PDB file of C-alpha atoms in Angstrom:
ATOM      1  CA  MET A   1      85.317 105.267  84.570  1.00 97.00           C
ATOM      2  CA  ARG A   2      84.181 101.723  85.399  1.00 98.00           C
ATOM      3  CA  ALA A   3      82.067 101.170  88.490  1.00 98.00           C
ATOM      4  CA  ALA A   4      80.108  98.406  90.220  1.00 98.00           C
ATOM      5  CA  ARG A   5      76.544  99.678  90.475  1.00 98.00           C
ATOM      6  CA  ARG A   6      73.009  98.543  91.250  1.00 97.00           C
ATOM      7  CA  GLU A   7      69.624 100.159  90.777  1.00 96.00           C
ATOM      8  CA  ARG A   8      67.765  98.107  93.379  1.00 96.00           C
ATOM      9  CA  TYR A   9      68.408  96.040  96.479  1.00 97.00           C
ATOM     10  CA  GLY A  10      69.016  92.341  96.031  1.00 96.00           C
ATOM     11  CA  THR A  11      71.545  89.558  95.597  1.00 97.00           C
ATOM     12  CA  PRO A  12      74.931  89.901  93.857  1.00 98.00           C
ATOM     13  CA  ALA A  13      73.089  89.217  90.591  1.00 98.00           C
ATOM     14  CA  VAL A  14      71.795  92.821  90.560  1.00 98.00           C
ATOM     15  CA  ILE A  15      75.342  94.255  90.354  1.00 98.00           C
ATOM     16  CA  ARG A  16      76.407  95.621  86.979  1.00 98.00           C
ATOM     17  CA  ILE A  17      79.767  96.936  85.801  1.00 98.00           C
ATOM     18  CA  GLU A  18      79.027 100.215  84.037  1.00 97.00           C
ATOM     19  CA  ASP A  19      80.986 102.928  82.270  1.00 97.00           C
ATOM     20  CA  VAL A  20      80.018 106.250  83.846  1.00 97.00           C
ATOM     21  CA  ALA A  21      81.472 109.731  83.972  1.00 97.00           C
ATOM     22  CA  ALA A  22      84.176 110.248  86.585  1.00 96.00           C
ATOM     23  CA  PRO A  23      82.969 112.574  89.369  1.00 96.00           C
ATOM     24  CA  THR A  24      84.162 116.167  89.628  1.00 97.00           C
ATOM     25  CA  PRO A  25      85.167 117.346  93.112  1.00 97.00           C
ATOM     26  CA  ALA A  26      83.334 120.276  94.672  1.00 97.00           C
ATOM     27  CA  ASP A  27      85.310 123.048  96.353  1.00 98.00           C
ATOM     28  CA  ASP A  28      85.431 121.101  99.638  1.00 97.00           C
ATOM     29  CA  GLU A  29      86.145 117.680  98.085  1.00 98.00           C
ATOM     30  CA  ILE A  30      89.037 115.653  96.751  1.00 98.00           C
ATOM     31  CA  LEU A  31      89.022 113.308  93.767  1.00 98.00           C
ATOM     32  CA  VAL A  32      90.601 109.953  94.587  1.00 98.00           C
ATOM     33  CA  ARG A  33      91.760 107.380  92.086  1.00 98.00           C
ATOM     34  CA  VAL A  34      90.790 104.183  93.905  1.00 98.00           C
ATOM     35  CA  HIS A  35      93.531 101.590  93.786  1.00 98.00           C
ATOM     36  CA  ALA A  36      91.943  99.118  96.231  1.00 98.00           C
ATOM     37  CA  ALA A  37      88.865  98.538  98.367  1.00 98.00           C
ATOM     38  CA  THR A  38      87.359  95.548 100.144  1.00 98.00           C
ATOM     39  CA  VAL A  39      84.174  93.574  99.638  1.00 98.00           C
ATOM     40  CA  SER A  40      82.859  93.191 103.181  1.00 97.00           C
ATOM     41  CA  ARG A  41      79.915  92.079 105.260  1.00 95.00           C
ATOM     42  CA  THR A  42      78.903  95.737 105.379  1.00 95.00           C
ATOM     43  CA  ASP A  43      78.871  95.887 101.583  1.00 97.00           C
ATOM     44  CA  CYS A  44      76.705  92.763 101.456  1.00 96.00           C
ATOM     45  CA  ALA A  45      74.267  94.288 103.947  1.00 94.00           C
ATOM     46  CA  LEU A  46      74.052  97.496 101.903  1.00 96.00           C
ATOM     47  CA  LEU A  47      73.505  95.470  98.733  1.00 97.00           C
ATOM     48  CA  SER A  48      70.595  93.495 100.183  1.00 95.00           C
ATOM     49  CA  ALA A  49      69.325  96.149 102.629  1.00 92.00           C
ATOM     50  CA  LYS A  50      69.075  93.517 105.339  1.00 86.00           C
ATOM     51  CA  PRO A  51      68.164  94.038 108.085  1.00 82.00           C
ATOM     52  CA  PHE A  52      65.272  96.152 106.728  1.00 84.00           C
ATOM     53  CA  ILE A  53      65.959  98.987 109.181  1.00 81.00           C
ATOM     54  CA  MET A  54      68.979  99.906 107.047  1.00 81.00           C
ATOM     55  CA  ARG A  55      66.622 101.283 104.403  1.00 89.00           C
ATOM     56  CA  PHE A  56      65.809 104.261 106.611  1.00 84.00           C
ATOM     57  CA  MET A  57      69.435 105.327 106.143  1.00 84.00           C
ATOM     58  CA  THR A  58      70.122 104.106 102.608  1.00 89.00           C
ATOM     59  CA  GLY A  59      66.784 104.589 100.827  1.00 91.00           C
ATOM     60  CA  LEU A  60      63.416 103.064 101.635  1.00 88.00           C
ATOM     61  CA  ARG A  61      62.400 101.683  98.217  1.00 91.00           C
ATOM     62  CA  ARG A  62      65.607 102.001  96.214  1.00 94.00           C
ATOM     63  CA  PRO A  63      69.214 102.746  97.201  1.00 94.00           C
ATOM     64  CA  ARG A  64      70.083 106.440  97.196  1.00 92.00           C
ATOM     65  CA  THR A  65      73.660 105.567  96.219  1.00 91.00           C
ATOM     66  CA  GLN A  66      74.009 103.293  93.210  1.00 96.00           C
ATOM     67  CA  THR A  67      77.768 102.783  93.285  1.00 97.00           C
ATOM     68  CA  LEU A  68      78.847 100.197  95.845  1.00 98.00           C
ATOM     69  CA  GLY A  69      81.819 100.144  98.232  1.00 98.00           C
ATOM     70  CA  THR A  70      82.492 101.427 101.744  1.00 97.00           C
ATOM     71  CA  ASP A  71      86.277 101.660 102.153  1.00 98.00           C
ATOM     72  CA  PHE A  72      89.181 102.587  99.910  1.00 98.00           C
ATOM     73  CA  ALA A  73      92.859 103.269  99.454  1.00 98.00           C
ATOM     74  CA  GLY A  74      94.063 105.384  96.571  1.00 98.00           C
ATOM     75  CA  ARG A  75      95.791 108.520  95.319  1.00 98.00           C
ATOM     76  CA  VAL A  76      94.508 112.089  95.217  1.00 98.00           C
ATOM     77  CA  GLU A  77      94.017 113.210  91.607  1.00 98.00           C
ATOM     78  CA  ALA A  78      92.396 116.625  92.131  1.00 98.00           C
ATOM     79  CA  VAL A  79      91.689 118.941  95.065  1.00 98.00           C
ATOM     80  CA  GLY A  80      88.830 121.398  95.556  1.00 97.00           C
ATOM     81  CA  ALA A  81      89.576 125.091  95.998  1.00 96.00           C
ATOM     82  CA  ARG A  82      88.763 125.102  99.725  1.00 97.00           C
ATOM     83  CA  VAL A  83      90.688 121.928 100.642  1.00 97.00           C
ATOM     84  CA  GLY A  84      93.965 122.659 102.386  1.00 93.00           C
ATOM     85  CA  SER A  85      94.715 119.344 104.065  1.00 94.00           C
ATOM     86  CA  PHE A  86      95.430 117.267 100.946  1.00 98.00           C
ATOM     87  CA  ALA A  87      97.456 117.698  97.774  1.00 98.00           C
ATOM     88  CA  VAL A  88      97.507 115.986  94.403  1.00 98.00           C
ATOM     89  CA  GLY A  89      99.622 112.852  94.684  1.00 98.00           C
ATOM     90  CA  ASP A  90      98.827 112.101  98.345  1.00 98.00           C
ATOM     91  CA  ASP A  91      98.140 108.439  99.104  1.00 98.00           C
ATOM     92  CA  VAL A  92      94.969 108.297 101.180  1.00 98.00           C
ATOM     93  CA  TRP A  93      92.570 105.861 102.767  1.00 98.00           C
ATOM     94  CA  GLY A  94      89.056 106.231 104.108  1.00 98.00           C
ATOM     95  CA  ILE A  95      85.788 104.581 105.100  1.00 97.00           C
ATOM     96  CA  ASN A  96      82.066 105.331 105.116  1.00 95.00           C
ATOM     97  CA  ASP A  97      79.872 102.469 106.295  1.00 92.00           C
ATOM     98  CA  LEU A  98      76.799 103.948 104.573  1.00 91.00           C
ATOM     99  CA  GLY A  99      78.562 104.018 101.219  1.00 93.00           C
ATOM    100  CA  ALA A 100      81.714 105.633  99.871  1.00 95.00           C
ATOM    101  CA  GLY A 101      81.196 104.609  96.241  1.00 97.00           C
ATOM    102  CA  SER A 102      84.594 102.940  96.286  1.00 98.00           C
ATOM    103  CA  HIS A 103      83.857  99.984  94.013  1.00 98.00           C
ATOM    104  CA  ALA A 104      84.717 102.321  91.173  1.00 98.00           C
ATOM    105  CA  GLU A 105      87.872 103.678  89.603  1.00 98.00           C
ATOM    106  CA  TYR A 106      87.324 107.166  91.053  1.00 98.00           C
ATOM    107  CA  LEU A 107      85.388 108.715  93.927  1.00 98.00           C
ATOM    108  CA  VAL A 108      84.965 112.104  95.532  1.00 98.00           C
ATOM    109  CA  ILE A 109      84.903 112.718  99.260  1.00 98.00           C
ATOM    110  CA  SER A 110      84.901 115.800 101.458  1.00 97.00           C
ATOM    111  CA  GLY A 111      88.319 116.692 102.803  1.00 96.00           C
ATOM    112  CA  ASP A 112      86.712 116.890 106.255  1.00 95.00           C
ATOM    113  CA  ASP A 113      85.174 113.420 106.018  1.00 95.00           C
ATOM    114  CA  SER A 114      86.709 110.127 107.215  1.00 97.00           C
ATOM    115  CA  VAL A 115      89.711 110.238 104.879  1.00 98.00           C
ATOM    116  CA  ALA A 116      93.382 110.588 105.833  1.00 98.00           C
ATOM    117  CA  ARG A 117      96.870 110.004 104.522  1.00 98.00           C
ATOM    118  CA  MET A 118      97.870 106.341 104.478  1.00 97.00           C
ATOM    119  CA  PRO A 119     100.697 105.036 106.648  1.00 97.00           C
ATOM    120  CA  SER A 120     103.909 104.685 104.706  1.00 94.00           C
ATOM    121  CA  GLY A 121     105.176 101.244 103.741  1.00 92.00           C
ATOM    122  CA  LEU A 122     101.747  99.763 102.974  1.00 95.00           C
ATOM    123  CA  SER A 123     100.481  98.646  99.603  1.00 97.00           C
ATOM    124  CA  PHE A 124      97.071  99.958  98.597  1.00 98.00           C
ATOM    125  CA  GLU A 125      95.681  96.445  99.025  1.00 98.00           C
ATOM    126  CA  GLU A 126      97.040  96.180 102.576  1.00 98.00           C
ATOM    127  CA  ALA A 127      95.720  99.634 103.437  1.00 98.00           C
ATOM    128  CA  ALA A 128      92.210  98.838 102.228  1.00 98.00           C
ATOM    129  CA  ALA A 129      92.248  95.577 104.208  1.00 98.00           C
ATOM    130  CA  SER A 130      93.053  97.515 107.400  1.00 98.00           C
ATOM    131  CA  LEU A 131      89.823  99.492 107.500  1.00 98.00           C
ATOM    132  CA  GLU A 132      86.284  98.059 107.631  1.00 97.00           C
ATOM    133  CA  GLY A 133      86.847  95.059 109.893  1.00 97.00           C
ATOM    134  CA  ALA A 134      89.329  96.918 112.082  1.00 97.00           C
ATOM    135  CA  TRP A 135      86.930  99.839 112.510  1.00 97.00           C
ATOM    136  CA  TYR A 136      84.209  97.553 113.843  1.00 96.00           C
ATOM    137  CA  ALA A 137      86.758  95.797 116.061  1.00 97.00           C
ATOM    138  CA  HIS A 138      87.908  99.150 117.440  1.00 97.00           C
ATOM    139  CA  SER A 139      84.277 100.133 118.043  1.00 96.00           C
ATOM    140  CA  ILE A 140      83.655  96.910 119.973  1.00 96.00           C
ATOM    141  CA  LEU A 141      86.530  97.634 122.347  1.00 97.00           C
ATOM    142  CA  GLU A 142      85.563 101.272 122.782  1.00 95.00           C
ATOM    143  CA  ARG A 143      81.915 100.508 123.542  1.00 94.00           C
ATOM    144  CA  ALA A 144      82.875  97.699 125.911  1.00 95.00           C
ATOM    145  CA  ALA A 145      85.185 100.098 127.818  1.00 93.00           C
ATOM    146  CA  PHE A 146      87.874  97.479 127.386  1.00 96.00           C
ATOM    147  CA  GLU A 147      90.380  97.169 130.224  1.00 94.00           C
ATOM    148  CA  SER A 148      93.931  96.074 129.499  1.00 92.00           C
ATOM    149  CA  GLY A 149      95.295  92.786 130.772  1.00 93.00           C
ATOM    150  CA  ARG A 150      91.993  90.906 130.797  1.00 96.00           C
ATOM    151  CA  ARG A 151      91.007  87.429 129.634  1.00 98.00           C
ATOM    152  CA  VAL A 152      89.187  87.417 126.291  1.00 98.00           C
ATOM    153  CA  LEU A 153      87.468  84.854 124.092  1.00 98.00           C
ATOM    154  CA  ILE A 154      86.817  85.749 120.433  1.00 98.00           C
ATOM    155  CA  ASN A 155      84.408  83.676 118.371  1.00 98.00           C
ATOM    156  CA  GLY A 156      84.933  84.134 114.636  1.00 96.00           C
ATOM    157  CA  ALA A 157      88.520  85.248 115.062  1.00 97.00           C
ATOM    158  CA  THR A 158      89.429  84.530 111.438  1.00 96.00           C
ATOM    159  CA  GLY A 159      87.113  87.051 109.779  1.00 96.00           C
ATOM    160  CA  ALA A 160      87.859  90.685 108.978  1.00 97.00           C
ATOM    161  CA  ILE A 161      86.454  91.872 112.307  1.00 97.00           C
ATOM    162  CA  GLY A 162      87.736  88.910 114.314  1.00 98.00           C
ATOM    163  CA  SER A 163      91.316  88.958 113.020  1.00 98.00           C
ATOM    164  CA  ALA A 164      91.505  92.700 113.698  1.00 98.00           C
ATOM    165  CA  LEU A 165      89.892  92.317 117.124  1.00 98.00           C
ATOM    166  CA  LEU A 166      92.400  89.630 118.056  1.00 98.00           C
ATOM    167  CA  GLN A 167      95.312  91.927 117.256  1.00 98.00           C
ATOM    168  CA  LEU A 168      93.788  94.937 119.011  1.00 98.00           C
ATOM    169  CA  CYS A 169      93.201  92.861 122.151  1.00 98.00           C
ATOM    170  CA  VAL A 170      96.780  91.577 122.082  1.00 98.00           C
ATOM    171  CA  TYR A 171      98.003  95.155 121.649  1.00 97.00           C
ATOM    172  CA  ARG A 172      96.120  96.064 124.830  1.00 96.00           C
ATOM    173  CA  GLY A 173      97.714  93.258 126.812  1.00 97.00           C
ATOM    174  CA  ALA A 174      94.864  90.764 126.833  1.00 98.00           C
ATOM    175  CA  THR A 175      95.176  87.001 127.143  1.00 98.00           C
ATOM    176  CA  VAL A 176      93.218  85.798 124.134  1.00 98.00           C
ATOM    177  CA  THR A 177      91.469  82.536 123.336  1.00 98.00           C
ATOM    178  CA  ALA A 178      90.526  82.530 119.642  1.00 98.00           C
ATOM    179  CA  VAL A 179      87.893  80.318 118.031  1.00 98.00           C
ATOM    180  CA  GLY A 180      88.423  79.247 114.416  1.00 97.00           C
ATOM    181  CA  ASN A 181      88.469  76.329 112.014  1.00 96.00           C
ATOM    182  CA  THR A 182      91.180  73.741 111.420  1.00 95.00           C
ATOM    183  CA  ARG A 183      92.889  75.434 108.490  1.00 95.00           C
ATOM    184  CA  ASN A 184      93.264  78.755 110.331  1.00 97.00           C
ATOM    185  CA  LEU A 185      94.553  77.676 113.733  1.00 97.00           C
ATOM    186  CA  GLU A 186      98.158  78.530 112.896  1.00 97.00           C
ATOM    187  CA  LEU A 187      97.064  81.912 111.564  1.00 98.00           C
ATOM    188  CA  LEU A 188      95.364  82.676 114.877  1.00 98.00           C
ATOM    189  CA  LYS A 189      98.525  81.776 116.772  1.00 98.00           C
ATOM    190  CA  SER A 190     100.608  83.980 114.486  1.00 98.00           C
ATOM    191  CA  LEU A 191      98.286  86.913 115.216  1.00 98.00           C
ATOM    192  CA  GLY A 192      98.950  86.528 118.934  1.00 98.00           C
ATOM    193  CA  ALA A 193      96.321  84.135 120.289  1.00 98.00           C
ATOM    194  CA  ASP A 194      97.470  82.459 123.510  1.00 98.00           C
ATOM    195  CA  ARG A 195      95.046  79.587 123.041  1.00 98.00           C
ATOM    196  CA  VAL A 196      92.876  78.366 120.152  1.00 98.00           C
ATOM    197  CA  ILE A 197      89.645  76.376 119.980  1.00 98.00           C
ATOM    198  CA  ASN A 198      88.789  74.482 116.815  1.00 98.00           C
ATOM    199  CA  TYR A 199      85.036  74.873 116.377  1.00 96.00           C
ATOM    200  CA  GLU A 200      85.041  71.909 114.009  1.00 96.00           C
ATOM    201  CA  GLU A 201      85.986  69.691 116.941  1.00 97.00           C
ATOM    202  CA  ALA A 202      84.578  71.422 120.029  1.00 97.00           C
ATOM    203  CA  ASP A 203      81.750  73.724 121.092  1.00 97.00           C
ATOM    204  CA  PHE A 204      83.409  76.834 122.490  1.00 97.00           C
ATOM    205  CA  THR A 205      80.374  77.602 124.661  1.00 97.00           C
ATOM    206  CA  ARG A 206      81.208  74.449 126.681  1.00 97.00           C
ATOM    207  CA  ASP A 207      84.734  75.675 127.454  1.00 97.00           C
ATOM    208  CA  ASP A 208      85.873  75.134 131.049  1.00 95.00           C
ATOM    209  CA  GLN A 209      87.482  78.561 131.390  1.00 97.00           C
ATOM    210  CA  VAL A 210      85.903  81.926 132.173  1.00 98.00           C
ATOM    211  CA  TYR A 211      86.550  85.286 130.576  1.00 98.00           C
ATOM    212  CA  ASP A 212      86.203  88.972 131.305  1.00 98.00           C
ATOM    213  CA  TYR A 213      85.034  89.522 127.736  1.00 98.00           C
ATOM    214  CA  VAL A 214      83.391  87.260 125.185  1.00 98.00           C
ATOM    215  CA  PHE A 215      83.325  88.788 121.713  1.00 98.00           C
ATOM    216  CA  ASP A 216      81.265  87.135 118.981  1.00 97.00           C
ATOM    217  CA  ALA A 217      82.750  88.663 115.831  1.00 96.00           C
ATOM    218  CA  VAL A 218      80.436  86.721 113.504  1.00 94.00           C
ATOM    219  CA  GLY A 219      77.198  87.086 115.452  1.00 92.00           C
ATOM    220  CA  LYS A 220      76.384  83.365 115.447  1.00 92.00           C
ATOM    221  CA  SER A 221      76.040  82.804 119.172  1.00 95.00           C
ATOM    222  CA  THR A 222      73.943  84.427 121.921  1.00 96.00           C
ATOM    223  CA  PHE A 223      74.381  85.923 125.354  1.00 96.00           C
ATOM    224  CA  GLY A 224      72.393  83.020 126.787  1.00 95.00           C
ATOM    225  CA  ALA A 225      74.791  80.465 125.331  1.00 96.00           C
ATOM    226  CA  CYS A 226      77.883  82.395 126.386  1.00 97.00           C
ATOM    227  CA  LYS A 227      76.805  83.656 129.801  1.00 96.00           C
ATOM    228  CA  ARG A 228      78.386  80.704 131.619  1.00 96.00           C
ATOM    229  CA  LEU A 229      81.766  81.695 130.128  1.00 98.00           C
ATOM    230  CA  LEU A 230      81.734  85.130 131.755  1.00 98.00           C
ATOM    231  CA  THR A 231      83.247  86.190 135.056  1.00 97.00           C
ATOM    232  CA  PRO A 232      80.788  87.789 137.523  1.00 96.00           C
ATOM    233  CA  ARG A 233      81.379  91.195 135.912  1.00 95.00           C
ATOM    234  CA  GLY A 234      81.982  89.854 132.426  1.00 97.00           C
ATOM    235  CA  VAL A 235      80.886  91.551 129.209  1.00 97.00           C
ATOM    236  CA  TYR A 236      79.381  89.949 126.090  1.00 98.00           C
ATOM    237  CA  VAL A 237      79.505  91.756 122.738  1.00 97.00           C
ATOM    238  CA  SER A 238      78.227  90.502 119.381  1.00 96.00           C
ATOM    239  CA  SER A 239      78.819  92.081 115.986  1.00 93.00           C
ATOM    240  CA  GLU A 240      75.168  91.382 115.079  1.00 91.00           C
ATOM    241  CA  PRO A 241      71.813  92.320 116.678  1.00 91.00           C
ATOM    242  CA  GLY A 242      71.099  88.632 117.363  1.00 89.00           C
ATOM    243  CA  PRO A 243      67.886  86.594 117.016  1.00 89.00           C
ATOM    244  CA  GLY A 244      64.899  88.900 117.278  1.00 85.00           C
ATOM    245  CA  TRP A 245      67.218  91.874 117.768  1.00 90.00           C
ATOM    246  CA  GLN A 246      67.822  90.724 121.312  1.00 93.00           C
ATOM    247  CA  ASN A 247      71.278  92.252 121.787  1.00 93.00           C
ATOM    248  CA  PRO A 248      70.268  95.947 121.705  1.00 92.00           C
ATOM    249  CA  PHE A 249      67.494  95.170 124.214  1.00 93.00           C
ATOM    250  CA  LEU A 250      69.807  93.119 126.417  1.00 93.00           C
ATOM    251  CA  ALA A 251      72.299  95.981 126.365  1.00 92.00           C
ATOM    252  CA  LEU A 252      69.581  98.088 128.020  1.00 92.00           C
ATOM    253  CA  LEU A 253      68.321  95.401 130.408  1.00 91.00           C
ATOM    254  CA  THR A 254      71.346  93.446 131.643  1.00 92.00           C
ATOM    255  CA  PRO A 255      73.030  96.296 133.577  1.00 88.00           C
ATOM    256  CA  ALA A 256      69.941  96.386 135.803  1.00 83.00           C
ATOM    257  CA  LEU A 257      69.418  92.606 136.020  1.00 81.00           C
ATOM    258  CA  GLY A 258      72.860  91.450 137.064  1.00 78.00           C
ATOM    259  CA  ARG A 259      76.552  92.039 136.872  1.00 89.00           C
ATOM    260  CA  LYS A 260      77.099  90.079 133.658  1.00 95.00           C
ATOM    261  CA  ARG A 261      76.056  92.374 130.848  1.00 95.00           C
ATOM    262  CA  VAL A 262      75.636  92.805 127.111  1.00 97.00           C
ATOM    263  CA  VAL A 263      77.113  95.747 125.239  1.00 96.00           C
ATOM    264  CA  PHE A 264      75.874  96.640 121.767  1.00 93.00           C
ATOM    265  CA  PRO A 265      78.775  98.011 119.692  1.00 91.00           C
ATOM    266  CA  VAL A 266      77.417 101.140 118.012  1.00 88.00           C
ATOM    267  CA  PRO A 267      80.285 102.213 115.710  1.00 88.00           C
ATOM    268  CA  THR A 268      82.578 104.997 116.887  1.00 86.00           C
ATOM    269  CA  ASP A 269      84.058 108.021 115.134  1.00 90.00           C
ATOM    270  CA  ARG A 270      85.584 106.962 111.805  1.00 94.00           C
ATOM    271  CA  LYS A 271      88.030 109.853 111.559  1.00 94.00           C
ATOM    272  CA  ALA A 272      89.455 109.142 115.021  1.00 94.00           C
ATOM    273  CA  PHE A 273      89.741 105.460 114.118  1.00 96.00           C
ATOM    274  CA  LEU A 274      91.954 106.302 111.137  1.00 97.00           C
ATOM    275  CA  GLU A 275      94.392 107.991 113.519  1.00 96.00           C
ATOM    276  CA  VAL A 276      94.425 104.943 115.801  1.00 96.00           C
ATOM    277  CA  MET A 277      94.994 102.533 112.929  1.00 97.00           C
ATOM    278  CA  HIS A 278      97.737 104.740 111.470  1.00 97.00           C
ATOM    279  CA  ARG A 279      99.591 104.508 114.787  1.00 96.00           C
ATOM    280  CA  LEU A 280      99.154 100.745 115.122  1.00 97.00           C
ATOM    281  CA  ILE A 281     100.443 100.078 111.625  1.00 97.00           C
ATOM    282  CA  THR A 282     103.335 102.506 112.057  1.00 96.00           C
ATOM    283  CA  GLU A 283     104.281 100.668 115.265  1.00 96.00           C
ATOM    284  CA  ARG A 284     103.976  97.338 113.402  1.00 95.00           C
ATOM    285  CA  ARG A 285     101.335  96.132 115.839  1.00 96.00           C
ATOM    286  CA  PHE A 286      98.751  95.302 113.179  1.00 97.00           C
ATOM    287  CA  ARG A 287      98.792  93.405 109.911  1.00 96.00           C
ATOM    288  CA  PRO A 288      95.751  92.898 107.700  1.00 97.00           C
ATOM    289  CA  VAL A 289      94.652  89.401 106.778  1.00 98.00           C
ATOM    290  CA  ILE A 290      93.799  89.009 103.090  1.00 98.00           C
ATOM    291  CA  ASP A 291      91.882  85.985 101.834  1.00 98.00           C
ATOM    292  CA  ARG A 292      92.019  86.838  98.138  1.00 98.00           C
ATOM    293  CA  THR A 293      92.292  89.721  95.698  1.00 98.00           C
ATOM    294  CA  VAL A 294      89.736  90.142  92.911  1.00 98.00           C
ATOM    295  CA  THR A 295      89.123  92.454  89.968  1.00 98.00           C
ATOM    296  CA  LEU A 296      86.076  94.539  89.169  1.00 97.00           C
ATOM    297  CA  ASP A 297      84.953  91.943  86.635  1.00 97.00           C
ATOM    298  CA  GLU A 298      84.781  89.382  89.458  1.00 98.00           C
ATOM    299  CA  ILE A 299      82.669  91.545  91.737  1.00 98.00           C
ATOM    300  CA  GLN A 300      79.515  89.401  91.711  1.00 98.00           C
ATOM    301  CA  GLU A 301      81.472  86.313  92.688  1.00 98.00           C
ATOM    302  CA  ALA A 302      83.281  88.292  95.399  1.00 98.00           C
ATOM    303  CA  TYR A 303      80.004  89.430  96.982  1.00 98.00           C
ATOM    304  CA  ALA A 304      78.634  85.890  96.881  1.00 98.00           C
ATOM    305  CA  TYR A 305      81.781  84.545  98.522  1.00 98.00           C
ATOM    306  CA  VAL A 306      81.703  87.131 101.311  1.00 98.00           C
ATOM    307  CA  ALA A 307      77.992  86.506 101.899  1.00 96.00           C
ATOM    308  CA  SER A 308      78.712  82.779 102.273  1.00 95.00           C
ATOM    309  CA  GLY A 309      80.625  83.450 105.509  1.00 92.00           C
ATOM    310  CA  LYS A 310      83.572  81.327 104.373  1.00 93.00           C
ATOM    311  CA  LYS A 311      86.230  84.011 103.917  1.00 97.00           C
ATOM    312  CA  THR A 312      89.302  84.413 106.075  1.00 97.00           C
ATOM    313  CA  GLY A 313      90.083  88.045 106.806  1.00 98.00           C
ATOM    314  CA  ASN A 314      89.399  90.364 103.876  1.00 98.00           C
ATOM    315  CA  VAL A 315      88.475  90.082 100.239  1.00 98.00           C
ATOM    316  CA  VAL A 316      90.308  92.883  98.435  1.00 98.00           C
ATOM    317  CA  LEU A 317      89.125  94.519  95.229  1.00 98.00           C
ATOM    318  CA  LYS A 318      92.045  95.768  93.124  1.00 98.00           C
ATOM    319  CA  LEU A 319      91.221  98.513  90.638  1.00 96.00           C
ATOM    320  CA  PHE A 320      94.586  99.983  89.616  1.00 85.00           C
ATOM    321  CA  GLY A 321      98.252  99.195  90.089  1.00 67.00           C
TER     322      GLY A 321
END
């Protein structure tokens, strides 16, 4: 099979397309023919091992897993002897933020891991684009103990996390102000934003309204800059640790210092998330945003594009179909 692999951490230049043997599933695993995956911010972080702390989970000097990719949608090709929950021919999707090896034509995964049957009516590309960003968005809301019917501002609402977060907030009855660039303002409105701010024309941190939640889905602002936007019991959440890793520390300190607080969104259960996303898609309350679709031969360029921060929604890698 063909796979996007690397032997060391680095830039997209270290990625190589290699012909390797297809994996054989163990008794508790399934073999999946990967039809689609995404190239995400998570993939870029795993490629570069930045921040450095990631190396304690992925390999201190060299990556333990050479094949890249964290999410996937595909079809079951073989089933281990002890797997009873899947059958050959099932269309499945799954995610592993520490590496699923999905930038390859085949992968194996335990039947008990974060893999499930896909919702019907989705293409493989749409299914793959409904995972990584939406999982982080779901985790943000869960960790923030999100209450329905509140006022929300989302910075970076056009990315994979932001576009998913916008839709999840709308689903929960929030009034949403979305921050994006000129070319994506209509997209934000179509996803359910009640109000949009064009960051190319205005600084959202100087907005004259206040919010119960401020979500920075691109991690480019700070609690200090956004504090004035929060109601007395408002919550600030960023998708990144922030300058000097301030957000995890503020998440510990702010509950004791005042009513406005920071929450750090440690990701939630992946398997449970798949059930939530299956329901949302079945109810037609979520649609993935796809910037572009690329092939395996374009993988270096795809990683570079995602790392640039210029994408809208998801970059999808198409392997079969």
